[in-house]
Amino acid sequence: MMNILRFVRRHTEENFIVASLVLLILYFGFATEHFFSLVTLTTILNQLPALTVVTVGMTFVLIVAGIDLSVGSVLGLSAAVVGVATVGLGVPLPLACLIGLGAGLLCGSVNGLLVAYFSLPSFIVTLGMLEMARGLAYVSTDSQTVYIGADIQALAMPIPGLGVSIALIFSVALVIGGQFLLTRTVFGRYIVAIGTNEQAARMSGINVRPYRMLVLAVSGALAGLGGVFNAAYLGSADPNAGIGLELSAIAAAVIGGTSLMGGRGTIIGAFAGVLIIAILQNGLAQIGVAEPTKRLMTGAVIIVAVLIDQWRAKRKPG
Amino acid sequence: METARLSIESLNKSFASPVLRDVSLSIKHGEIHAIVGENGAGKSTLVNILAGLLPRDSGDIRLDGLAYAPTSPADGFAAGVSFAAQELSVVGTLSIAENICLRSLPRGTVCIDRGKLYERARKLLQVVGLERLAPETIAESLSLADQQLVELAKAMSAECRVLILDEPTAALTTAQAERLHTIITDLAATGTSIIYISHRLDDVLSVSDTISVLRDGRVVASVAADALAVADIFEMMTGRVHQDTAATVISGHRQEPVLVAAAITTRELPKPISFTCCTGEITGIAGLAGAGRSDLLKALFGLVPLTAGSVFRCTDTAKTNIANASHAVRMGVGYLPKDRKSSGIFSGQSVLANMILPGIGKVASSMGLIDRSRELHVGKTFAAQLAIRCSSLQQDIDQLSGGNQQKALLARWLHCDSDILLLDDPTRGIDVGAKNAIYERTNCVAAARALCWSRAKLKNSCRCAAEFWSCPTAPW
């Protein structure tokens, strides 16, 4: 009995997230008639790939003690690029998707370059990129939604008999890969070290700049991928796609135990954060909560999560 | 006989343990009175009491014969005692004039009276030799030296009787320091008494009239500056005989040099320094705080840019110029920073992660995948070797004592197989047991490595130094 208690206490972080997830599912399951159904489950899951990939990138950025506010706009730009390339320029779809991804990588690299090599704060740089990428998305599409067609939707449609889409499989694989990268590779350890104490990292002989740059570039590329997934989900390129998404991604990461001060966080936890937000949104909709109340409650959840996180961090030493 | 400007009688102050014991000093009119002492000797406590920042426990202070007991810096300032602290308190976004008159900005009916403000500032700027600057200039556009002088101007007023300067030249170049000295000498000639605290003993000798030496909270001497040399002051400060600044090889068949500093200078170390570290030797670098010990080690590790000269890593086959810190690590140089908390440990991470980090490549595949069992094995080996006391290797490093943290940091470089270890005062602030463990371990590994060990106190450096190179007052 004591052993179980000790185990639970040692793993409060993970347990807390999982427990809240289970509680949420149970609550909505009993509160509504249809929540415990395959349809609901697949509906929720297939909405997630865009937010998931963006959150993975965001979590890496947060762990290295930065922030990327541009992901929502970069996602919109990437979707716009895919739309314009296929419909306007007749580029074959796979190539267009790669171009969309490339646009994200480019934006992220510009962010990374300015932050790592010009020593600008990531908050400001990515805030600028937020505006620029959104502007470009409007310019390239003439502010109109571009209808792409059914081809791209194959990415986001559930595979018959399996119930999940290619995009979802890919994003779950990315979560697992990201977690592996973070905890089991030299790269991951360096990222955590830089985020914990940049000075000490430098004095341990780590060349900090390339890592800072790389992490922001990857975040941009993943936002680009998110744009492709978003276009696939809608079947069209919406230049408004991803407005406010950066905040959802930050919220998911923080709910999942990532520290905004850097150095602490897990990709799996951030994914759990994504699930919590999604289930909360869908569950509340199903029990008939109106949009304004939904937003109010989601906001409250974020604040409570950070409060609990801080309380845990304070209790830890001693 | 003339009464002293400031007389201190049997001043006592203790925090947990006594910091000032029976301190008596007498400071004359128009005198520049230097107070020197090692870190922790009680200098700062003394001037903080004089400035009204700290209350005293007992003792009597008289200013021009009248009892003086300030309860706040404003109180002290009103009585004519001004304090320019070591850290600049210039507000960068305000103008020079506003900074100088920040204590009492002249008020018009509603707004600040700008005419009066600038006039007053101009007068004080003239005193500190900054008349070339317009008083409305924004303070942060000034050089550090000028800001220091603005700070000085701020500390002065018409009624300034005693001016306390804490390390005023710490951030200045030699030429700038000389300018400051001229200014305070002129100021002293007008009758203001100046209390001058500095670690630069050369400066102290050249500028002051009287030098008082504090050691362990006691005044050990208070003598005229002309009668002293740097060596005398050093001896009084530390209670030990001063070693010559030239290199003294205590034992030594010299082996192959592995690290060579060739006439290096940096922004902080303007005079060229050359020396070599050899395998099997411990090079002791001694010097007081501010003498440049840490700056030298940082320069060797490639953390600060060199302004001249170069640092070479020599092997049997090649001689490589060390470009930056990550290059230094790859070349087999390890570095233990002085400030363990801010630049050593990764706070919030496990003991294991802290031990492994710089050499993590050694427990990873070429693809960068970490072999966790090998990692754990390495951690256990070094934890046993250095007797690191922790509940498990997964324990948060913050929960360990300073000594055990330091052992974990030393393990980093032992695991890296660095053949050159740069240790910046590695036993500072840690308990005796951990100290001995670190001495023992470093002595053990020293045969196959070159060590460079910096230390404030000479005695302990001697204990483990095969070659001994001392620079108590910074030849640079």
PDB file of C-alpha atoms in Angstrom, chain A residues 180 183-187 189-190 192-194 196-207 263-264 316-318, chain B residues 301 303 325-326 329 335 337 341-347 349 357-358 360 364 368-370 372 375 396 399 412-413:
ATOM      1  CA  PHE A 180      11.843   9.962 -28.035  1.00  0.00           C
ATOM      2  CA  THR A 183      14.331  12.179 -23.767  1.00  0.00           C
ATOM      3  CA  ARG A 184      16.575   9.703 -25.494  1.00  0.00           C
ATOM      4  CA  THR A 185      18.872  11.676 -27.753  1.00  0.00           C
ATOM      5  CA  VAL A 186      21.777  14.031 -27.310  1.00  0.00           C
ATOM      6  CA  PHE A 187      19.799  16.678 -29.183  1.00  0.00           C
ATOM      7  CA  ARG A 189      19.273  16.684 -23.672  1.00  0.00           C
ATOM      8  CA  TYR A 190      20.988  19.731 -25.121  1.00  0.00           C
ATOM      9  CA  VAL A 192      16.605  20.804 -22.083  1.00  0.00           C
ATOM     10  CA  ALA A 193      19.995  22.001 -20.852  1.00  0.00           C
ATOM     11  CA  ILE A 194      19.828  25.224 -22.848  1.00  0.00           C
ATOM     12  CA  THR A 196      17.234  25.224 -18.021  1.00  0.00           C
ATOM     13  CA  ASN A 197      20.371  27.350 -17.834  1.00  0.00           C
ATOM     14  CA  GLU A 198      21.765  28.809 -21.009  1.00  0.00           C
ATOM     15  CA  GLN A 199      24.855  30.095 -19.240  1.00  0.00           C
ATOM     16  CA  ALA A 200      25.683  26.684 -17.791  1.00  0.00           C
ATOM     17  CA  ALA A 201      25.024  25.096 -21.177  1.00  0.00           C
ATOM     18  CA  ARG A 202      27.520  27.412 -22.784  1.00  0.00           C
ATOM     19  CA  MET A 203      30.042  26.684 -20.062  1.00  0.00           C
ATOM     20  CA  SER A 204      29.541  22.969 -20.702  1.00  0.00           C
ATOM     21  CA  GLY A 205      30.722  23.594 -24.221  1.00  0.00           C
ATOM     22  CA  ILE A 206      27.348  23.510 -25.968  1.00  0.00           C
ATOM     23  CA  ASN A 207      27.140  25.804 -28.950  1.00  0.00           C
ATOM     24  CA  GLY A 263      13.721  23.428 -19.340  1.00  0.00           C
ATOM     25  CA  ARG A 264      10.686  21.420 -18.368  1.00  0.00           C
ATOM     26  CA  LYS A 316       9.061  19.797  -5.082  1.00  0.00           C
ATOM     27  CA  PRO A 317      12.204  20.984  -3.270  1.00  0.00           C
ATOM     28  CA  GLY A 318      12.349  20.058   0.390  1.00  0.00           C
TER      29      GLY A 318
ATOM     30  CA  PHE B 301      38.236  28.241 -22.084  1.00  0.00           C
ATOM     31  CA  LEU B 303      34.320  32.078 -23.219  1.00  0.00           C
ATOM     32  CA  ALA B 325      34.006  27.005 -25.539  1.00  0.00           C
ATOM     33  CA  SER B 326      32.495  24.147 -27.508  1.00  0.00           C
ATOM     34  CA  VAL B 329      35.501  20.929 -24.833  1.00  0.00           C
ATOM     35  CA  TYR B 335      35.940  24.140 -16.960  1.00  0.00           C
ATOM     36  CA  PRO B 337      32.893  27.969 -13.217  1.00  0.00           C
ATOM     37  CA  LYS B 341      24.381  28.200  -9.101  1.00  0.00           C
ATOM     38  CA  SER B 342      24.142  30.562 -12.034  1.00  0.00           C
ATOM     39  CA  SER B 343      26.548  28.997 -14.482  1.00  0.00           C
ATOM     40  CA  GLY B 344      27.277  25.496 -13.251  1.00  0.00           C
ATOM     41  CA  ILE B 345      24.283  23.379 -12.417  1.00  0.00           C
ATOM     42  CA  PHE B 346      21.162  22.754 -14.439  1.00  0.00           C
ATOM     43  CA  SER B 347      18.709  23.457 -11.704  1.00  0.00           C
ATOM     44  CA  GLN B 349      17.360  18.484 -13.597  1.00  0.00           C
ATOM     45  CA  LEU B 357      25.754  16.488 -19.984  1.00  0.00           C
ATOM     46  CA  PRO B 358      28.967  17.780 -21.580  1.00  0.00           C
ATOM     47  CA  ILE B 360      26.794  12.869 -23.274  1.00  0.00           C
ATOM     48  CA  ALA B 364      25.326   7.832 -27.171  1.00  0.00           C
ATOM     49  CA  GLY B 368      22.826  10.584 -31.068  1.00  0.00           C
ATOM     50  CA  LEU B 369      20.732   7.928 -29.334  1.00  0.00           C
ATOM     51  CA  ILE B 370      21.480   7.731 -25.640  1.00  0.00           C
ATOM     52  CA  ARG B 372      20.484   4.690 -20.850  1.00  0.00           C
ATOM     53  CA  GLU B 375      24.548   6.428 -18.824  1.00  0.00           C
ATOM     54  CA  ASP B 396      16.886  16.898  -8.310  1.00  0.00           C
ATOM     55  CA  GLN B 399      18.327  19.255  -3.236  1.00  0.00           C
ATOM     56  CA  ARG B 412      31.225  15.932 -15.733  1.00  0.00           C
ATOM     57  CA  TRP B 413      34.732  16.616 -16.849  1.00  0.00           C
TER      58      TRP B 413
END
